[in-house]
Amino acid sequence: MQREEAVLEIKTYPNPVNAGSLLVIERSIGSYAGSINFSLISLNGNRVSSGNYDRFPQQIMVDTNGLLPGVYLLKITSEQGKSVSKRIIIR
């Protein structure tokens, strides 16, 4: 019998976030907790923030200081290659 993999689920808040404030990425309870990497990417394709974690913590704080207002893509990828993306608005 195959072991079922946990699903990669996140919440982000606040969204929209004011530039210079912290964006919180929260792992949903029971969600995948293994190795992940995250990237915050501007619409022109520039990676403006990123991080790697051996274990996906309950919360990750992302500093938006210095980011221009606009729409960004948050992408989190597990070590198995599964990913989840969210649109983040910085105002």
C-alpha positions as YAML, in Angstrom:
chain: A
units: angstrom
residues:
- id: 1
  name: MET
  ca: [0.00, 0.00, 0.00]
- id: 2
  name: GLN
  ca: [1.39, 3.41, -0.99]
- id: 3
  name: ARG
  ca: [1.74, 6.16, 1.59]
- id: 4
  name: GLU
  ca: [-0.29, 9.20, 0.65]
- id: 5
  name: GLU
  ca: [1.72, 12.44, 0.43]
- id: 6
  name: ALA
  ca: [0.58, 15.46, 2.41]
- id: 7
  name: VAL
  ca: [-0.81, 18.28, 0.32]
- id: 8
  name: LEU
  ca: [1.11, 21.57, 0.09]
- id: 9
  name: GLU
  ca: [-1.36, 24.19, 1.35]
- id: 10
  name: ILE
  ca: [-0.63, 27.76, 2.46]
- id: 11
  name: LYS
  ca: [-2.36, 30.94, 3.56]
- id: 12
  name: THR
  ca: [-0.87, 34.39, 3.01]
- id: 13
  name: TYR
  ca: [-1.77, 37.56, 4.85]
- id: 14
  name: PRO
  ca: [-2.24, 40.40, 4.70]
- id: 15
  name: ASN
  ca: [-2.96, 40.47, 1.00]
- id: 16
  name: PRO
  ca: [-2.75, 43.15, -0.22]
- id: 17
  name: VAL
  ca: [0.23, 44.06, 1.93]
- id: 18
  name: ASN
  ca: [1.62, 47.57, 2.37]
- id: 19
  name: ALA
  ca: [5.15, 48.01, 1.06]
- id: 20
  name: GLY
  ca: [7.58, 47.85, 3.97]
- id: 21
  name: SER
  ca: [5.35, 45.53, 6.01]
- id: 22
  name: LEU
  ca: [5.74, 41.80, 6.65]
- id: 23
  name: LEU
  ca: [3.95, 39.26, 4.48]
- id: 24
  name: VAL
  ca: [3.14, 36.10, 6.43]
- id: 25
  name: ILE
  ca: [3.18, 32.72, 4.67]
- id: 26
  name: GLU
  ca: [1.42, 30.20, 6.90]
- id: 27
  name: ARG
  ca: [1.46, 26.44, 6.40]
- id: 28
  name: SER
  ca: [-2.02, 24.97, 6.81]
- id: 29
  name: ILE
  ca: [-2.42, 22.47, 9.66]
- id: 30
  name: GLY
  ca: [-1.82, 18.95, 8.38]
- id: 31
  name: SER
  ca: [-0.16, 20.28, 5.25]
- id: 32
  name: TYR
  ca: [3.22, 19.12, 3.89]
- id: 33
  name: ALA
  ca: [5.99, 19.96, 6.39]
- id: 34
  name: GLY
  ca: [9.12, 18.70, 4.58]
- id: 35
  name: SER
  ca: [11.83, 20.55, 2.65]
- id: 36
  name: ILE
  ca: [10.64, 23.56, 0.59]
- id: 37
  name: ASN
  ca: [11.91, 26.60, -1.21]
- id: 38
  name: PHE
  ca: [9.98, 29.77, -1.87]
- id: 39
  name: SER
  ca: [10.35, 32.63, -4.32]
- id: 40
  name: LEU
  ca: [8.59, 35.97, -4.56]
- id: 41
  name: ILE
  ca: [8.76, 37.02, -8.21]
- id: 42
  name: SER
  ca: [7.82, 40.32, -9.83]
- id: 43
  name: LEU
  ca: [5.70, 40.27, -12.98]
- id: 44
  name: ASN
  ca: [8.77, 41.08, -15.07]
- id: 45
  name: GLY
  ca: [10.37, 37.84, -13.83]
- id: 46
  name: ASN
  ca: [12.82, 39.17, -11.23]
- id: 47
  name: ARG
  ca: [13.13, 37.11, -8.03]
- id: 48
  name: VAL
  ca: [12.85, 39.72, -5.28]
- id: 49
  name: SER
  ca: [12.90, 37.38, -2.27]
- id: 50
  name: SER
  ca: [13.60, 33.68, -1.74]
- id: 51
  name: GLY
  ca: [14.43, 31.11, 0.90]
- id: 52
  name: ASN
  ca: [15.09, 27.41, 1.49]
- id: 53
  name: TYR
  ca: [13.97, 25.39, 4.50]
- id: 54
  name: ASP
  ca: [14.82, 21.81, 5.46]
- id: 55
  name: ARG
  ca: [11.45, 21.66, 7.26]
- id: 56
  name: PHE
  ca: [8.54, 23.89, 6.24]
- id: 57
  name: PRO
  ca: [7.94, 26.01, 9.38]
- id: 58
  name: GLN
  ca: [4.44, 26.93, 10.50]
- id: 59
  name: GLN
  ca: [5.10, 30.53, 9.42]
- id: 60
  name: ILE
  ca: [7.56, 32.35, 7.17]
- id: 61
  name: MET
  ca: [7.84, 36.15, 7.39]
- id: 62
  name: VAL
  ca: [8.78, 37.96, 4.18]
- id: 63
  name: ASP
  ca: [9.97, 41.57, 4.43]
- id: 64
  name: THR
  ca: [8.49, 43.70, 1.64]
- id: 65
  name: ASN
  ca: [10.72, 46.69, 2.44]
- id: 66
  name: GLY
  ca: [12.10, 48.17, -0.79]
- id: 67
  name: LEU
  ca: [9.58, 46.46, -3.08]
- id: 68
  name: LEU
  ca: [7.63, 48.59, -5.49]
- id: 69
  name: PRO
  ca: [3.83, 48.51, -5.42]
- id: 70
  name: GLY
  ca: [2.43, 45.95, -7.84]
- id: 71
  name: VAL
  ca: [1.51, 42.32, -8.36]
- id: 72
  name: TYR
  ca: [3.96, 39.55, -7.45]
- id: 73
  name: LEU
  ca: [3.87, 35.77, -7.68]
- id: 74
  name: LEU
  ca: [4.69, 33.71, -4.59]
- id: 75
  name: LYS
  ca: [5.79, 30.18, -5.47]
- id: 76
  name: ILE
  ca: [6.52, 27.43, -2.95]
- id: 77
  name: THR
  ca: [7.98, 24.14, -4.17]
- id: 78
  name: SER
  ca: [8.46, 20.91, -2.20]
- id: 79
  name: GLU
  ca: [11.41, 18.56, -2.56]
- id: 80
  name: GLN
  ca: [9.12, 16.24, -4.58]
- id: 81
  name: GLY
  ca: [8.57, 19.04, -7.11]
- id: 82
  name: LYS
  ca: [4.98, 19.83, -6.11]
- id: 83
  name: SER
  ca: [4.29, 23.54, -6.00]
- id: 84
  name: VAL
  ca: [1.67, 26.06, -5.01]
- id: 85
  name: SER
  ca: [1.47, 29.65, -6.26]
- id: 86
  name: LYS
  ca: [-0.34, 32.70, -4.93]
- id: 87
  name: ARG
  ca: [-0.77, 36.20, -6.32]
- id: 88
  name: ILE
  ca: [0.48, 38.82, -3.87]
- id: 89
  name: ILE
  ca: [-0.43, 42.51, -4.17]
- id: 90
  name: ILE
  ca: [1.90, 45.10, -2.68]
- id: 91
  name: ARG
  ca: [0.54, 48.60, -2.35]
...
